[in-house]
PDB file of C-alpha atoms in Angstrom:
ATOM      1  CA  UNK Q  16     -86.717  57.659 -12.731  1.00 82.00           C
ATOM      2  CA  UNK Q  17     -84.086  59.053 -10.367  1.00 96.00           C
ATOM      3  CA  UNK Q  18     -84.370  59.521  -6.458  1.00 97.00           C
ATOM      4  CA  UNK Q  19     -87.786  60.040  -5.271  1.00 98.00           C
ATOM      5  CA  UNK Q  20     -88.526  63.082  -2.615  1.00 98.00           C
ATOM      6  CA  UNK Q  21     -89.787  60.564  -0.091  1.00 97.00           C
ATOM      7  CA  UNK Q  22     -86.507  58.569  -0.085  1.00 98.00           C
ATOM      8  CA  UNK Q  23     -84.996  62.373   0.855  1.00 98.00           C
ATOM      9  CA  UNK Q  24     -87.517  62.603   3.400  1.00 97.00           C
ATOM     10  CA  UNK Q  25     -87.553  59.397   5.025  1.00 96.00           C
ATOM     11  CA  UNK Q  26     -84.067  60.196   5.795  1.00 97.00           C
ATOM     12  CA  UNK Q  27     -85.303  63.587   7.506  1.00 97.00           C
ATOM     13  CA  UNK Q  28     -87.915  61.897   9.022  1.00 96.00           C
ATOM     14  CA  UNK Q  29     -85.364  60.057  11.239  1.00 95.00           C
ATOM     15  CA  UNK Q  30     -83.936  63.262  12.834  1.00 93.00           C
ATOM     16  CA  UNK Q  31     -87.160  65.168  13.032  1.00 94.00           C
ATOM     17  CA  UNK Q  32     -89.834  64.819  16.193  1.00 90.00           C
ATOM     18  CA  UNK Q  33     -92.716  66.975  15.391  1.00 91.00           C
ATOM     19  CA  UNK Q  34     -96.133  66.446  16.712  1.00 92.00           C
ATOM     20  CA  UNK Q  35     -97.724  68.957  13.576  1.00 92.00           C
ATOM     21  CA  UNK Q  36     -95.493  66.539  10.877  1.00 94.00           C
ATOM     22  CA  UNK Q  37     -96.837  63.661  12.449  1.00 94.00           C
ATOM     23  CA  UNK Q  38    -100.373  64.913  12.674  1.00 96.00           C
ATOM     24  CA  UNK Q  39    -100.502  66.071   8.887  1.00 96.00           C
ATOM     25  CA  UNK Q  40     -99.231  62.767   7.875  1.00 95.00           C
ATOM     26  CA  UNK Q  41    -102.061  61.028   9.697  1.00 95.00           C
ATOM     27  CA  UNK Q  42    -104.556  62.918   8.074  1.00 96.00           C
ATOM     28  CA  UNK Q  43    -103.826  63.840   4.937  1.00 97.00           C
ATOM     29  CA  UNK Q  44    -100.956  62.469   2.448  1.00 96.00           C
ATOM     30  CA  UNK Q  45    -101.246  64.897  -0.263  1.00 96.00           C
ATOM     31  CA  UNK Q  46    -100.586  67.617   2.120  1.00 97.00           C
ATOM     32  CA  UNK Q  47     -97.995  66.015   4.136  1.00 97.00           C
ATOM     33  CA  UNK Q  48     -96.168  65.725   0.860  1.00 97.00           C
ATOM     34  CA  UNK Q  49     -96.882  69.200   0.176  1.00 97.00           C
ATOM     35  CA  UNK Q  50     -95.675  70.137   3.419  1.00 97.00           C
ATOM     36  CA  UNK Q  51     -92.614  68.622   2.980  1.00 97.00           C
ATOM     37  CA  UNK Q  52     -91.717  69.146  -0.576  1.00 98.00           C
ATOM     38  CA  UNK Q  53     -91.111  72.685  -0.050  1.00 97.00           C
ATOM     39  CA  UNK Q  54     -88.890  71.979   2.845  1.00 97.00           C
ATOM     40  CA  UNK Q  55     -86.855  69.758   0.005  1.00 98.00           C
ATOM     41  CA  UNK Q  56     -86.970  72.461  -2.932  1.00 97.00           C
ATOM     42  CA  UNK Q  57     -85.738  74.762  -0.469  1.00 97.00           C
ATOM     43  CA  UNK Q  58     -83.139  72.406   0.443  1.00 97.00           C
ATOM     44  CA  UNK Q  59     -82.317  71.986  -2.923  1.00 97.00           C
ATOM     45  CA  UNK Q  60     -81.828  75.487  -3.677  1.00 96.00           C
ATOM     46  CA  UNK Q  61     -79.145  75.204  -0.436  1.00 96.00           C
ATOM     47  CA  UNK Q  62     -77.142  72.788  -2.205  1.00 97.00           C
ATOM     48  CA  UNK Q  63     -75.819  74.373  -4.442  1.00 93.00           C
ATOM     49  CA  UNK Q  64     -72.394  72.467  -4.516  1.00 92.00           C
ATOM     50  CA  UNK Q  65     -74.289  69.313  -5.488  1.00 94.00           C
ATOM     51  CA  UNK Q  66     -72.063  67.420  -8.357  1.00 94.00           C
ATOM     52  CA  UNK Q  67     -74.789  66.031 -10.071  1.00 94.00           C
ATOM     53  CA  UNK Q  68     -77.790  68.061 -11.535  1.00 96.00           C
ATOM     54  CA  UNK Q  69     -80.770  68.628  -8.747  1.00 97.00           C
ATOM     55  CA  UNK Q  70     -83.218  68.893 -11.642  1.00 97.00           C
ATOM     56  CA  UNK Q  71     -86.333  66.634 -10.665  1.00 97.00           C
ATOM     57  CA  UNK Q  72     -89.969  66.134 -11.827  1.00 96.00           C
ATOM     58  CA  UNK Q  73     -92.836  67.767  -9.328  1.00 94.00           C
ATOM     59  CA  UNK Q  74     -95.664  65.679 -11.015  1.00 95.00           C
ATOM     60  CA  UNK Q  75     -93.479  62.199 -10.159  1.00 96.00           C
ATOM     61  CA  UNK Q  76     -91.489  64.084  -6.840  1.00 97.00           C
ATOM     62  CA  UNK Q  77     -88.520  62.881  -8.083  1.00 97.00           C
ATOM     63  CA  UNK Q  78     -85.011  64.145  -9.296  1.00 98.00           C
ATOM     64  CA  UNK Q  79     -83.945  63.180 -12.764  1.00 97.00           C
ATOM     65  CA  UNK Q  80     -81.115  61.444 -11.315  1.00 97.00           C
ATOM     66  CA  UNK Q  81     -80.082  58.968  -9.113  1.00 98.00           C
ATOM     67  CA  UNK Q  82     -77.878  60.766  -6.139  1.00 98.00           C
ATOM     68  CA  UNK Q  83     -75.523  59.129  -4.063  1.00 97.00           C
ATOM     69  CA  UNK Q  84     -75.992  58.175  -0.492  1.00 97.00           C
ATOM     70  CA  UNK Q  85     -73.670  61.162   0.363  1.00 97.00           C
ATOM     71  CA  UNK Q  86     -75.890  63.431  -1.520  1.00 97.00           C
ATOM     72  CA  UNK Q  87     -79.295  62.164  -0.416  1.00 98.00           C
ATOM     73  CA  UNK Q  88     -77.556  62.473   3.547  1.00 98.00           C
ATOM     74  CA  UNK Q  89     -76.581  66.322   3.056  1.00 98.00           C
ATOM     75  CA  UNK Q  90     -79.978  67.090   0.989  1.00 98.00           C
ATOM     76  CA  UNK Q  91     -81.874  65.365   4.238  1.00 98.00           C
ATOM     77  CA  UNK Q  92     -79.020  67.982   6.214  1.00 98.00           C
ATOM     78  CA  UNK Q  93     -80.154  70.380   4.945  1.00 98.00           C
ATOM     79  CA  UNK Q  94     -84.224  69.693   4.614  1.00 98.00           C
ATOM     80  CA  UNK Q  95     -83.777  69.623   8.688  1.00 97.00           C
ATOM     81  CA  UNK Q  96     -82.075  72.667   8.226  1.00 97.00           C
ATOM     82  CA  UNK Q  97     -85.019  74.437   6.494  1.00 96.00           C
ATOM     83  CA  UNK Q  98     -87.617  72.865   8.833  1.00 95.00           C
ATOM     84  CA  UNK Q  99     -86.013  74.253  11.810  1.00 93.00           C
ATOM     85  CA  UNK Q 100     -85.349  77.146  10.606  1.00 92.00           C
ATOM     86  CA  UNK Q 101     -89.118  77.504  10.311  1.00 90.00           C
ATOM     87  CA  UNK Q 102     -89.692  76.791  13.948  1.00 85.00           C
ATOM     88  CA  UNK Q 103     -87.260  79.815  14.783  1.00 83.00           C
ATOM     89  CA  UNK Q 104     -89.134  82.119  13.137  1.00 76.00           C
ATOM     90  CA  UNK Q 105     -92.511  81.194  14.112  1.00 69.00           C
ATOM     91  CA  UNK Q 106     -93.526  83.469  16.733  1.00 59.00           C
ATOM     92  CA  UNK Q 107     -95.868  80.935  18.607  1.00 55.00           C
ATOM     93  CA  UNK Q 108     -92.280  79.166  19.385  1.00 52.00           C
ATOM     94  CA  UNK Q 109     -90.117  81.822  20.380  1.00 49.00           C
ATOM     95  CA  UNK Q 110     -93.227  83.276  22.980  1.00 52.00           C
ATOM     96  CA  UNK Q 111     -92.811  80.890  25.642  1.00 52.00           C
ATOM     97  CA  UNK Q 112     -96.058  82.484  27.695  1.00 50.00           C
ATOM     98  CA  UNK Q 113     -94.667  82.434  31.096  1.00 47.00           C
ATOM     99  CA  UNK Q 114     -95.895  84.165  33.966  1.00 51.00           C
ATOM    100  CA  UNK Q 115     -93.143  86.243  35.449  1.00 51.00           C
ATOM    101  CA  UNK Q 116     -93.292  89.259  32.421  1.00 54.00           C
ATOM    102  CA  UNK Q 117     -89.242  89.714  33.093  1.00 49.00           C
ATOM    103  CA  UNK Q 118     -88.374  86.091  33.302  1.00 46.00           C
ATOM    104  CA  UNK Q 119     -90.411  85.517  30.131  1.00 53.00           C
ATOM    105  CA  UNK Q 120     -88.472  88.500  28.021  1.00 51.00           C
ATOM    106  CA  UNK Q 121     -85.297  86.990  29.421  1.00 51.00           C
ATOM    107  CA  UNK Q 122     -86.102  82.859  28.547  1.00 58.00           C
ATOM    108  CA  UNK Q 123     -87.525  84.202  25.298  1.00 59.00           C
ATOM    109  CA  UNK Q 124     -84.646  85.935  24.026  1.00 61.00           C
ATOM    110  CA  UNK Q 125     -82.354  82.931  25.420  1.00 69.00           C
ATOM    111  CA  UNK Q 126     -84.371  80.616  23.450  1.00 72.00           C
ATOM    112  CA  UNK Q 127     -83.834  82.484  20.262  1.00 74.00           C
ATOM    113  CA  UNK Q 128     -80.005  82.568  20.980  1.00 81.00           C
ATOM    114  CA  UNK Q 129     -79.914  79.117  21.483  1.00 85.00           C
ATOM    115  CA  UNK Q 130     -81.977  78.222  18.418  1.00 83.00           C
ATOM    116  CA  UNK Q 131     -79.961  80.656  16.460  1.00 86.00           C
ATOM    117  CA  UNK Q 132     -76.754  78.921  17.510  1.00 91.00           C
ATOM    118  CA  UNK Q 133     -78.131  75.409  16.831  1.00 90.00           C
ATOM    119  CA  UNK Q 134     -78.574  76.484  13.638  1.00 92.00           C
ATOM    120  CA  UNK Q 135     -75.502  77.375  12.853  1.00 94.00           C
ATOM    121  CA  UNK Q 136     -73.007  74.205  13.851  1.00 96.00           C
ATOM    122  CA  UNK Q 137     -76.556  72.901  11.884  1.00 95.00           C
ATOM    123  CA  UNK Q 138     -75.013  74.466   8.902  1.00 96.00           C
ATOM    124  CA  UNK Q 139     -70.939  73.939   9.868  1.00 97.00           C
ATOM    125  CA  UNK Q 140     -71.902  70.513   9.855  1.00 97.00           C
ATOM    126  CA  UNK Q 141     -73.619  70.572   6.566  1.00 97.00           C
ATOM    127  CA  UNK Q 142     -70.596  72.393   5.275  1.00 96.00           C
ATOM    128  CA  UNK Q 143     -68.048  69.821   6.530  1.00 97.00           C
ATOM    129  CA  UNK Q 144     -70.134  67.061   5.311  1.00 97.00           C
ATOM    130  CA  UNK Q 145     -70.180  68.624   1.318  1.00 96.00           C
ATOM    131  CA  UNK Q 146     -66.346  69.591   2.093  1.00 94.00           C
ATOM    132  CA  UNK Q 147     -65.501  65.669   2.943  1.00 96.00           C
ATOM    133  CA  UNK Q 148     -68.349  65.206  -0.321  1.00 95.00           C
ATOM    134  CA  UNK Q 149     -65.523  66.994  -2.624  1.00 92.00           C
ATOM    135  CA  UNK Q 150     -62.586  65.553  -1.552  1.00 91.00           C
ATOM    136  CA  UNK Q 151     -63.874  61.789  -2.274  1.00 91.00           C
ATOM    137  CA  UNK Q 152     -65.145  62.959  -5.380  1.00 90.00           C
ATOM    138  CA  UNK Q 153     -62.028  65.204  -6.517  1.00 87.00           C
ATOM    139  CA  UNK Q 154     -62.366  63.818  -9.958  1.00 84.00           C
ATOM    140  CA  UNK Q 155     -65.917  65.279 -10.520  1.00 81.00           C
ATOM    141  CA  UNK Q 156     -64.735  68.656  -9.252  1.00 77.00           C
ATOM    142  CA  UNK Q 157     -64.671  70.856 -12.602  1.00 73.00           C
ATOM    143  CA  UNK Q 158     -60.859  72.330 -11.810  1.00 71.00           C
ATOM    144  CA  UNK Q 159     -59.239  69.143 -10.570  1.00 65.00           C
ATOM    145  CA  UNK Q 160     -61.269  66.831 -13.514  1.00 58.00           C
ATOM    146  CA  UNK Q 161     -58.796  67.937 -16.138  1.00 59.00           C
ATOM    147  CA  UNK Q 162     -55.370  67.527 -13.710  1.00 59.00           C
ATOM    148  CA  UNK Q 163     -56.495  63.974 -12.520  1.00 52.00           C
ATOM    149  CA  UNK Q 164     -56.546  62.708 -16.034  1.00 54.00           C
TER     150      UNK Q 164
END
């Protein structure tokens, strides 16, 4: 057996402060899994620059392989990535029901700017952290395998 999902998660886990994660884990495991194995497989899909194969085993929620510390970090990047992602597109988050009708259009569409923005150095960091991925594993790289040898 390779990585398991919750390894992936647990790693997640430490960046992300959600009172709804917290509340499905508390009541129901099955679901919090659920919940967050489709953050994952969407996560997966992101990384598609992965060296190794991201092939894994929904009955056992694990991959087939055993990835790297480097590769669990970015698919834990990038599971982040996917849950906040949802938050910006949930429309009880981005109405932030406040009194003043032109304050609230203004703070509403600021706070969709500035989630919108957060997401992306989200994703310039994910990309610099699979760039400095390839260059310490050059060798693996499918061009650059045949001139190292």
């Amino acid at each position: 057996m390779g990585t398991t999902f919750d390894e992936i998660i647990d790693l997640a886990l430490v960046i992300i402060r959600d009172y709804k994660i917290d509340w499905i884990y508390q009541k129901d495991m099955s679901i919090f899994q659920e919940y967050m194995d489709g953050f994952l497989i969407r996560a997966i899909y992101d990384f598609h620059d992965c060296l190794k194969s991201l092939d894994y085993d929904g009955e056992s929620r694990s991959f087939l392989l055993v990835l790297t510390n480097s590769e669990k970090v970015i698919l834990s990047d990038y599971l982040v990535y996917e849950w906040f992602k949802s938050l910006t597109n949930d429309t009880r988050y981005v109405n932030l029901h406040l009194n003043d009708s032109d304050f609230k259009h203004y703070a509403e569409s600021n706070n969709l700017k500035e989630k919108s923005e957060y997401l992306d150095r989200m994703k310039e960091k994910i990309a610099k952290d699979i760039t400095e991925y390839k260059l310490d594993n050059l060798d693996s790289l499918p061009y650059y395998k045949d001139l190292v040898k």
